[in-house]
Short mmCIF file of C-alpha atoms in Angstrom, two decimals:
data_model
loop_
_atom_site.label_atom_id
_atom_site.label_comp_id
_atom_site.label_asym_id
_atom_site.label_seq_id
_atom_site.Cartn_x
_atom_site.Cartn_y
_atom_site.Cartn_z
CA UNK A 29 -163.84 39.07 3.41
CA UNK A 30 -163.17 42.65 1.52
CA UNK A 31 -160.02 41.21 0.48
CA UNK A 32 -161.62 38.00 -0.85
CA UNK A 33 -164.21 40.58 -2.49
CA UNK A 34 -162.06 42.91 -4.45
CA UNK A 35 -159.96 40.37 -5.57
CA UNK A 36 -162.64 38.51 -7.68
CA UNK A 37 -163.91 42.75 -8.42
CA UNK A 38 -160.12 43.05 -9.65
CA UNK A 39 -160.05 39.14 -11.30
CA UNK A 40 -163.36 40.59 -13.23
CA UNK A 41 -162.40 44.38 -14.41
CA UNK A 42 -159.32 42.78 -16.14
CA UNK A 43 -161.11 39.36 -17.77
CA UNK A 44 -164.03 42.11 -18.75
CA UNK A 45 -161.74 44.97 -19.15
CA UNK A 46 -159.18 44.26 -21.01
CA UNK A 47 -159.54 40.53 -22.52
CA UNK A 48 -158.66 37.16 -20.65
CA UNK A 49 -156.31 36.54 -23.80
CA UNK A 50 -153.38 38.83 -22.59
CA UNK A 51 -155.37 42.30 -23.94
CA UNK A 52 -155.67 41.51 -27.13
CA UNK A 53 -159.02 43.70 -26.73
CA UNK A 54 -161.41 45.63 -25.17
CA UNK A 55 -164.54 45.68 -23.67
CA UNK A 56 -166.13 49.37 -23.55
CA UNK A 57 -168.45 48.50 -20.73
CA UNK A 58 -170.67 51.83 -21.79
CA UNK A 59 -171.62 49.98 -25.07
CA UNK A 60 -170.88 46.31 -24.46
CA UNK A 61 -168.54 46.81 -27.97
CA UNK A 62 -165.03 44.53 -28.12
CA UNK A 63 -162.08 46.45 -29.54
CA UNK A 64 -159.03 44.87 -30.41
CA UNK A 65 -156.24 46.32 -28.66
CA UNK A 66 -154.41 47.86 -31.31
CA UNK A 67 -154.97 49.68 -34.50
CA UNK A 68 -153.10 47.52 -37.33
CA UNK A 69 -149.75 49.82 -36.77
CA UNK A 70 -149.22 50.42 -40.44
CA UNK A 71 -151.44 53.10 -43.34
CA UNK A 72 -154.65 51.09 -44.94
CA UNK A 73 -156.57 52.50 -48.12
CA UNK A 74 -160.23 52.67 -46.67
CA UNK A 75 -160.91 48.89 -48.96
CA UNK A 76 -157.55 47.67 -47.07
CA UNK A 77 -158.59 48.58 -43.73
CA UNK A 78 -162.44 47.51 -44.04
CA UNK A 79 -161.02 43.50 -45.78
CA UNK A 80 -158.66 43.80 -42.34
CA UNK A 81 -161.11 44.05 -39.74
CA UNK A 82 -163.50 41.02 -42.00
CA UNK A 83 -160.62 38.81 -42.33
CA UNK A 84 -158.96 39.17 -38.99
CA UNK A 85 -158.91 36.66 -36.89
CA UNK A 86 -158.45 37.50 -32.52
CA UNK A 87 -159.52 35.84 -29.52
CA UNK A 88 -160.80 33.44 -31.37
CA UNK A 89 -163.74 35.72 -32.90
CA UNK A 90 -163.31 36.49 -36.57
CA UNK A 91 -166.76 38.67 -37.02
CA UNK A 92 -164.84 41.75 -36.78
CA UNK A 93 -165.28 45.04 -38.96
CA UNK A 94 -164.41 48.75 -39.04
CA UNK A 95 -166.62 50.28 -36.97
CA UNK A 96 -168.90 53.59 -37.64
CA UNK A 97 -167.51 57.04 -37.36
CA UNK A 98 -170.24 57.45 -34.33
CA UNK A 99 -168.96 54.26 -32.47
CA UNK A 100 -164.87 56.22 -32.81
CA UNK A 101 -166.40 59.07 -31.66
CA UNK A 102 -167.38 57.43 -28.50
CA UNK A 103 -163.74 56.63 -27.84
CA UNK A 104 -162.18 59.87 -27.66
CA UNK A 105 -161.49 60.82 -24.42
CA UNK A 106 -158.55 61.45 -21.28
CA UNK A 107 -156.43 65.00 -21.65
CA UNK A 108 -153.94 64.28 -24.61
CA UNK A 109 -151.72 66.76 -25.52
CA UNK A 110 -149.84 66.92 -29.18
CA UNK A 111 -147.04 63.83 -27.83
CA UNK A 112 -150.35 61.69 -27.13
CA UNK A 113 -154.01 60.41 -28.55
CA UNK A 114 -156.78 61.20 -26.71
CA UNK A 115 -158.73 57.67 -25.95
CA UNK A 116 -160.44 56.39 -22.73
CA UNK A 117 -159.19 53.09 -23.30
CA UNK A 118 -156.08 51.32 -22.85
CA UNK A 119 -155.60 50.96 -26.93
CA UNK A 120 -152.49 51.56 -28.39
CA UNK A 121 -153.53 53.62 -31.54
CA UNK A 122 -150.85 54.66 -34.00
CA UNK A 123 -152.63 56.87 -36.74
CA UNK A 124 -155.67 58.26 -37.64
CA UNK A 125 -158.63 55.70 -37.74
CA UNK A 126 -160.94 54.52 -40.74
CA UNK A 127 -164.13 54.28 -39.88
CA UNK A 128 -166.68 52.09 -41.65
CA UNK A 129 -168.73 55.02 -42.50
CA UNK A 130 -169.31 57.01 -46.37
CA UNK A 131 -167.50 60.61 -46.85
CA UNK A 132 -168.82 63.11 -47.60
CA UNK A 133 -168.23 63.24 -51.84
CA UNK A 134 -168.50 59.90 -53.56
CA UNK A 135 -164.63 57.94 -53.48
CA UNK A 136 -164.59 59.60 -49.39
CA UNK A 137 -164.49 57.66 -46.09
CA UNK A 138 -164.99 59.41 -42.65
CA UNK A 139 -161.99 58.69 -41.02
CA UNK A 140 -161.23 59.76 -37.04
CA UNK A 141 -157.64 61.89 -35.46
CA UNK A 142 -157.25 60.63 -31.73
CA UNK A 143 -154.94 63.39 -31.60
CA UNK A 144 -157.39 66.15 -31.32
CA UNK A 145 -160.75 64.38 -31.40
CA UNK A 146 -161.78 65.29 -34.96
CA UNK A 147 -163.70 64.00 -37.92
CA UNK A 148 -162.67 64.01 -41.91
CA UNK A 149 -163.69 63.21 -44.67
CA UNK A 150 -160.50 61.53 -46.69
CA UNK A 151 -159.86 60.49 -49.78
CA UNK A 152 -160.83 56.19 -50.03
CA UNK A 153 -157.26 55.84 -51.27
CA UNK A 154 -155.37 57.49 -49.33
CA UNK A 155 -153.59 55.22 -46.62
CA UNK A 156 -150.93 57.65 -45.72
CA UNK A 157 -151.29 58.30 -41.82
CA UNK A 158 -154.99 55.87 -41.67
CA UNK A 159 -155.10 53.05 -40.02
CA UNK A 160 -157.49 49.54 -38.92
CA UNK A 161 -159.38 50.13 -35.70
CA UNK A 162 -161.44 47.46 -34.93
CA UNK A 163 -164.26 46.54 -33.41
CA UNK A 164 -167.13 43.31 -32.97
CA UNK A 165 -170.32 43.40 -30.34
CA UNK A 166 -169.68 41.70 -27.43
CA UNK A 167 -172.92 41.74 -26.09
CA UNK A 168 -174.14 42.82 -22.66
CA UNK A 169 -171.84 40.52 -19.69
CA UNK A 170 -173.79 38.15 -18.12
CA UNK A 171 -175.28 38.96 -14.71
#
């Protein structure tokens, strides 16, 4: 009976934390936000990143968006080093992550560096290392 309970718990964890679609997404058990399993993988401007998430269809969902800087900051965690990202989730990152939050000045947006957990107000047209990591509200899991 214990084995069965452990197997059921493991299956539930796999489906709710990694997603049922071959780990296309991850659901944060603390915030109930559903995150894509990876960023877009190449440089985008702030407007392009917003469009990328808005137009994304993944795991049957169409309501993806660019996260706020505060939601991105909640993902910072782990030990990290100069060669790794400090992220508490099984998400593949390839650079800084744009947020939907406008920057300090007109024409800027906030971006987060998971290398050191720092945020920066970046020119909206800067694509360089900036990527799109998309999120959606998953809601609370059924009890």
